Short mmCIF file of C-alpha atoms in Angstrom, two decimals:
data_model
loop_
_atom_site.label_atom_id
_atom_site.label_comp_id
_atom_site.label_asym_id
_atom_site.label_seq_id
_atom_site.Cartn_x
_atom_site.Cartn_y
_atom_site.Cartn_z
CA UNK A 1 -19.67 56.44 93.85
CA UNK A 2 -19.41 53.42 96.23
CA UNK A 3 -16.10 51.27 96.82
CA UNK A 4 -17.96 47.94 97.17
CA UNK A 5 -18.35 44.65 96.04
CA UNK A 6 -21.10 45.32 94.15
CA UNK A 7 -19.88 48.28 92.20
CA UNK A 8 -17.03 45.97 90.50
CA UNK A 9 -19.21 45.02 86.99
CA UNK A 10 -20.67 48.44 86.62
CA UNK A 11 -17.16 49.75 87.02
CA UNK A 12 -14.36 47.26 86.25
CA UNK A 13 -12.62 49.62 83.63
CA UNK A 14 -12.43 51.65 86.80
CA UNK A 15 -11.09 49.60 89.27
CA UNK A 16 -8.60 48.30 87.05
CA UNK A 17 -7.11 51.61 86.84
CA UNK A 18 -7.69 52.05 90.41
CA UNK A 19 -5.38 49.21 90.97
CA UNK A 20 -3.06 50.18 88.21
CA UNK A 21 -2.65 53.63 90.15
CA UNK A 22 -2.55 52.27 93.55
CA UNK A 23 0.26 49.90 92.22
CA UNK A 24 2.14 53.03 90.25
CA UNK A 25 2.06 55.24 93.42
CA UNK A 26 3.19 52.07 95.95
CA UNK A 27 6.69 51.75 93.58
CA UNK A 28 7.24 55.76 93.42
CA UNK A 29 6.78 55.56 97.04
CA UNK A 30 9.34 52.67 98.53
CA UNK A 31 12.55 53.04 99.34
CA UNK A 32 15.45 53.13 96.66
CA UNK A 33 17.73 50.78 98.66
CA UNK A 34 16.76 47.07 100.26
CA UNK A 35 14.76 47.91 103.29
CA UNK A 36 12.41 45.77 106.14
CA UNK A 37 8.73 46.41 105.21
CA UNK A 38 6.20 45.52 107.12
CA UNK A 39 2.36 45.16 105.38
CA UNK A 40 -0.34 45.08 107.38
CA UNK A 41 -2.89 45.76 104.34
CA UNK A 42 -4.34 41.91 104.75
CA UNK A 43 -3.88 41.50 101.45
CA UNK A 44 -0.93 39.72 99.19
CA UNK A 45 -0.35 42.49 96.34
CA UNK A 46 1.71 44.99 98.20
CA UNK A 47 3.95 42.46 100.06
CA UNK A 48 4.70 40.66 96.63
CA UNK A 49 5.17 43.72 94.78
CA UNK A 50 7.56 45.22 97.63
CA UNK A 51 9.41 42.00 97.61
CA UNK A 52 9.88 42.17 94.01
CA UNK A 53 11.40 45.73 94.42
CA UNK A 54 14.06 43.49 96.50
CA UNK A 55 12.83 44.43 100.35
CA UNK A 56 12.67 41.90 102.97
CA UNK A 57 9.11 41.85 103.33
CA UNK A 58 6.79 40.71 106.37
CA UNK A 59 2.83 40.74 105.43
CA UNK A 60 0.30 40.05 108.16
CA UNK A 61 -3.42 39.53 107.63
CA UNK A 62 -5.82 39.78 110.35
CA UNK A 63 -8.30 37.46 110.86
CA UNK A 64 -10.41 39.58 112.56
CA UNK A 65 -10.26 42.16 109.68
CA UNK A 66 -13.06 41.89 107.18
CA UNK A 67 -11.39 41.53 103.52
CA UNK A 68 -11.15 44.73 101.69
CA UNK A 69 -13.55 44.81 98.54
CA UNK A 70 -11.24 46.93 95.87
CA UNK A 71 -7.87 45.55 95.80
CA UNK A 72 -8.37 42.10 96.94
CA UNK A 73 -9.29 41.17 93.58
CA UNK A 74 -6.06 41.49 91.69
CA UNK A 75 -3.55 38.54 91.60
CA UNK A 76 -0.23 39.69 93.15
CA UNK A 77 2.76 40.45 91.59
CA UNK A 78 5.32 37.15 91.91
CA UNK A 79 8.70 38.27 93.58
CA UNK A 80 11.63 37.79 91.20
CA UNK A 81 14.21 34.91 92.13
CA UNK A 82 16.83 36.55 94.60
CA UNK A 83 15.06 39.78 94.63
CA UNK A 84 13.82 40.19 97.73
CA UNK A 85 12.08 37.96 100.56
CA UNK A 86 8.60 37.53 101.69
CA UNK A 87 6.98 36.27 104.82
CA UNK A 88 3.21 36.02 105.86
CA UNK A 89 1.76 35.66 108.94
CA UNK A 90 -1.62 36.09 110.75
CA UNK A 91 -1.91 37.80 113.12
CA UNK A 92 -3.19 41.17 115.17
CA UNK A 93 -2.16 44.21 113.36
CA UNK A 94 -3.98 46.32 115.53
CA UNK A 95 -1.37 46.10 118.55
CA UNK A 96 1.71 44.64 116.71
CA UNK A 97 2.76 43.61 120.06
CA UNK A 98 4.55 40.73 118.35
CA UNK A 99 6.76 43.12 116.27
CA UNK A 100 10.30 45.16 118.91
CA UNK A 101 10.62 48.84 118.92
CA UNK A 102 12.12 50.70 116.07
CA UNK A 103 12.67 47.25 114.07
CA UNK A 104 11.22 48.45 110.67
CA UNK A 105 12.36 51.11 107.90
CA UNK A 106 8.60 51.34 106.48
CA UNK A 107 4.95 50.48 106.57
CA UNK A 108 2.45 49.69 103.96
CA UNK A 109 -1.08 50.10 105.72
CA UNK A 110 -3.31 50.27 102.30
CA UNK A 111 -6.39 48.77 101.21
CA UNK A 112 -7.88 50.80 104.30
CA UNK A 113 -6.44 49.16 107.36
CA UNK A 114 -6.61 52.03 109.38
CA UNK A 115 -10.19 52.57 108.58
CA UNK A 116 -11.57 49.43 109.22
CA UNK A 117 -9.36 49.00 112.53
CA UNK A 118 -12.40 51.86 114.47
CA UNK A 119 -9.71 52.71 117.05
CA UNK A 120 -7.70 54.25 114.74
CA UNK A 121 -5.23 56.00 117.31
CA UNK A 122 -4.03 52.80 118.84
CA UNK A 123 -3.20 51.15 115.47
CA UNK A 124 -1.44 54.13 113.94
CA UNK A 125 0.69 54.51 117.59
CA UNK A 126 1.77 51.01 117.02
CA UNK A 127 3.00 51.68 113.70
CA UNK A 128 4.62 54.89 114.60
CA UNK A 129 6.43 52.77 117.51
CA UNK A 130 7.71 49.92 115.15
CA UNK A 131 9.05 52.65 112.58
CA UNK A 132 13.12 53.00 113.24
CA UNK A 133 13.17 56.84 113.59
CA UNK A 134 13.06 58.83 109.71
CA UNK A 135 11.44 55.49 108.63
CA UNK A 136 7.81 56.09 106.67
CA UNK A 137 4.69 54.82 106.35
CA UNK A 138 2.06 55.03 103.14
CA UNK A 139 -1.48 54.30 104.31
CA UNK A 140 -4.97 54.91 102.66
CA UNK A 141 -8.63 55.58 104.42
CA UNK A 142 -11.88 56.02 103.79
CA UNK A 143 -12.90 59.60 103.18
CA UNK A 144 -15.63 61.80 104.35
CA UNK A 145 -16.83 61.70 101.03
CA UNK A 146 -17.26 58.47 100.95
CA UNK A 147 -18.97 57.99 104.23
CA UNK A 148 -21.68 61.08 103.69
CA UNK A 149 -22.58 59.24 100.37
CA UNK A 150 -23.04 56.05 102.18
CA UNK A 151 -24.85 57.58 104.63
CA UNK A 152 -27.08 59.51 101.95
CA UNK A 153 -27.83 56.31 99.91
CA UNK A 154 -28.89 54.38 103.44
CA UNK A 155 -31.36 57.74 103.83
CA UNK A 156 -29.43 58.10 107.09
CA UNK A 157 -29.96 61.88 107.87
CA UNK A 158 -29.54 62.30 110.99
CA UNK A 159 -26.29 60.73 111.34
CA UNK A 160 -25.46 62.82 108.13
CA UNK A 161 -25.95 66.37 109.88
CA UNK A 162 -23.70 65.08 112.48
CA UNK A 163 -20.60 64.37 110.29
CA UNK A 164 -19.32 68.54 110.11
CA UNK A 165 -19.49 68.38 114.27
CA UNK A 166 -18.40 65.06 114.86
CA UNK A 167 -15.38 64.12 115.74
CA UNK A 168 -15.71 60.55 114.87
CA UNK A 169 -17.54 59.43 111.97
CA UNK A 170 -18.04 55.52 111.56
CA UNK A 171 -20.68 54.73 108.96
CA UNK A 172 -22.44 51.33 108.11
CA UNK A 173 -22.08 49.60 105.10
CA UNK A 174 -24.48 47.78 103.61
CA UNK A 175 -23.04 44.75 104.50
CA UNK A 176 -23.29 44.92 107.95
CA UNK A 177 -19.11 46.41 108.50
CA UNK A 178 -18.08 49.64 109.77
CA UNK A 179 -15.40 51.99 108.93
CA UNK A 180 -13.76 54.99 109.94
CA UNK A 181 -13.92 57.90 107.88
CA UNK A 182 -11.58 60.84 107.55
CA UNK A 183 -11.27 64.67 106.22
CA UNK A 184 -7.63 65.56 105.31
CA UNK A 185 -6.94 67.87 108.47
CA UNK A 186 -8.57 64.64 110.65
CA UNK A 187 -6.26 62.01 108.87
CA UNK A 188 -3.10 65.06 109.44
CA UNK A 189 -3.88 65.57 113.31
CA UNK A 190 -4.12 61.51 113.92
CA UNK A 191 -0.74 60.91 112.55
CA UNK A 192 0.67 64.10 114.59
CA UNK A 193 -0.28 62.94 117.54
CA UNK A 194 1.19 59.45 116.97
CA UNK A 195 4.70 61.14 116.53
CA UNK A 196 4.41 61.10 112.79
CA UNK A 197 5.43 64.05 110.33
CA UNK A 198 2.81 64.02 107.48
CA UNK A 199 4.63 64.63 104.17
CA UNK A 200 1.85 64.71 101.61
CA UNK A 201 -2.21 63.30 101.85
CA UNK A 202 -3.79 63.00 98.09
CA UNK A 203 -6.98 60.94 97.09
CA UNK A 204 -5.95 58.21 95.42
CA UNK A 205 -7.60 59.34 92.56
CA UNK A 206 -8.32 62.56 91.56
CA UNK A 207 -10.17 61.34 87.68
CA UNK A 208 -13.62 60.51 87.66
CA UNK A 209 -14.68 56.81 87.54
CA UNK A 210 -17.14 57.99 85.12
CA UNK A 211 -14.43 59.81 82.88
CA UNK A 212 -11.87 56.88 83.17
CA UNK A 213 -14.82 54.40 82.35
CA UNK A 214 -15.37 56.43 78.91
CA UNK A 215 -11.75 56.87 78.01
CA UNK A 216 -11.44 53.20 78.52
CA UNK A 217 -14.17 52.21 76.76
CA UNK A 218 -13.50 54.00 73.53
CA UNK A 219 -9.61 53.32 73.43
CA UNK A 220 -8.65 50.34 76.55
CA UNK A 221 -5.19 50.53 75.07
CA UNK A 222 -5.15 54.12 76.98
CA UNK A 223 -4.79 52.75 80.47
CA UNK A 224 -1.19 53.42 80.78
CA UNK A 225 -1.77 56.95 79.98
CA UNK A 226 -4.28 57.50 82.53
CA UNK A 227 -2.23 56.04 84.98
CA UNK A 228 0.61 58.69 84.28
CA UNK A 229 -1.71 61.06 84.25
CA UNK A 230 -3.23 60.36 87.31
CA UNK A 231 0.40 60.86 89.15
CA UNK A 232 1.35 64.03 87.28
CA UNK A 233 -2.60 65.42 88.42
CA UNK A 234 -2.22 68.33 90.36
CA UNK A 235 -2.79 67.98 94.19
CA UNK A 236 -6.13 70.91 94.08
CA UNK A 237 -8.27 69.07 96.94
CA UNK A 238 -7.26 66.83 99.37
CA UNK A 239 -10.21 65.54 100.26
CA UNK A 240 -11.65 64.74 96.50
CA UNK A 241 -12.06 60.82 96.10
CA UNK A 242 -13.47 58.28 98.39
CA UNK A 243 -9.90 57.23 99.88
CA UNK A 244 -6.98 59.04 100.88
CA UNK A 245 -3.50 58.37 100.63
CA UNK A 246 -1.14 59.44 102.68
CA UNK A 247 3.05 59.91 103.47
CA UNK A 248 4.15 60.35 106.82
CA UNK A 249 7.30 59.54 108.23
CA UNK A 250 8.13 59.16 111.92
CA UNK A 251 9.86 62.30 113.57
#
C-alpha cells in the first residue's frame, strides 16, 4: 500500500483514520504542562493542535521541502482564545541555525521530515542540539516497507536486492522526490548517535487499510473505535506499516 497522492480516493476511509490516529497519538504524546514546541513538520495541523493544548508554539515550513501527501490534507485544528500561542515561519529546518542551544522543551518532526530531509544525521543533530536536556522529540519516517514496495511496483530489482546490505536506502517516487527509508534498529541507531535516548518506535498504524476501509464502510460511525483501538494495539512488530513513529528524548 502506497502513501501518495494518488492513493487518497481509493482509500479516504483510510486516511481519515490515519489522521484521526496520528492526531490521537500527537495529544497522548505532549507535555502535560505549557511548554515551547517547535514543529518542523511543514505543515499547520500539529502546530495548531499543540497550541490548542496551550504550548507556545513555533511552526516552520521549508520551502525547499516538497509538501507531504497524507496529512496535508486535513484543515488544522483552530487554537482556543488564550490557550496557547502560535508562530509560523519559513525557513531551513534542516540546520535550525536560526533557533540557540537548548531553547526548546520538545519537537514535533511528523509528516516525514526526517525522511524527506536525505541527510538525515544532520537534521536529527540539530534537533537533538535545540532540545533543553530531558526535553523530547516525536518524529515519523518512511519505512523499509514502504520503500521495497515502491521499489517493487517501479520493477526496480536491482536496487531492491540492495536494501538488506545497504546502509542507506533512498527510493524514487513516482513523482520524481526521494526519501529516506528506515528499519526500526536504523531509525534507533540514528537517534543514538545524535545524543538521543529512544523511548518507544511503533508504526503508526498497526490495522490494515484494507480492514479499516471495510469496518468503515459497513458502520462509518465506528471511527472512534478504531482509533482507540489502534492505541491500545499491541506493539508485536516495529517495523509493520509504511511509517514509523517514534519517542526519543535527549540524554
Amino acid at each position: 500500500m502506497r502513501s501518495s497522492p494518488g492513493d487518497g480516493e481509493s482509500l479516504a476511509k483510510y486516511w481519515s483514520f490515519y489522521r484521526a490516529v496520528a492526531a490521537a497519538q500527537l495529544a497522548r504524546w505532549l507535555p502535560h504542562r505549557p511548554s515551547r514546541i517547535l514543529d518542523i513538520s511543514g505543515g499547520q495541523s500539529h502546530s495548531a493542535q499543540a497550541a490548542a493544548a496551550g504550548h507556545t508554539v513555533l511552526g516552520v515550513r521549508d520551502p525547499h521541502l516538497v509538501a507531504p501527501p497524507v496529512n496535508g490534507n486535513g484543515r488544522p485544528p483552530a487554537p482556543r482564545p488564550g490557550a496557547g500561542t502560535l508562530r509560523q515561519i519559513v525557513a531551513d529546518t534542516g540546520s535550525l541555525s536560526f533557533l540557540a542551544d537548548a531553547c526548546v522543551d520538545a519537537v514535533v518532526a511528523e509528516d516525514r521530515t526526517l525522511s524527506r530531509h536525505l541527510a538525515t544525521e544532520s537534521t536529527i543533530a540539530e534537533v537533538a542540539r535545540v532540545l533543553r536536556p530531558g526535553g523530547r522529540v516525536l518524529l515519523t519516517v518512511d519505512s523499509l516497507t514502504l520503500g521495497m514496495a515502491l521499489l517493487a511496483e517501479q520493477n526496480c530489482w536491482a536496487h531492491l536486492s540492495d536494501v538488506p546490505s545497504a546502509e542507506v536506502v533512498l527510493v524514487p517516487w513516482p513523482d520524481g522526490t526521494i526519501t529516506r527509508c528506515f528499519w526500526a534498529d536504523q531509525l534507533r541507531e540514528l537517534c543514538t548517535e545524535a545524543g538521543l535516548e529512544v523511548e518507544w518506535i511503533r508504526p503508526r498504524t498497526a490495522l490494515s487499510p484494507s480492514t479499516v476501509e471495510h469496518i468503515l464502510t459497513a458502520s462509518p460511525r465506528d471511527l472512534p473505535r478504531l482509533v482507540r483501538t489502534e492505541l491500545s494495539a499491541p506493539l508485536l512488530d516495529e517495523s509493520l506499516g509504511v511509517h514509523l513513529l517514534a519517542s526519543a528524548r535527549r540524554i
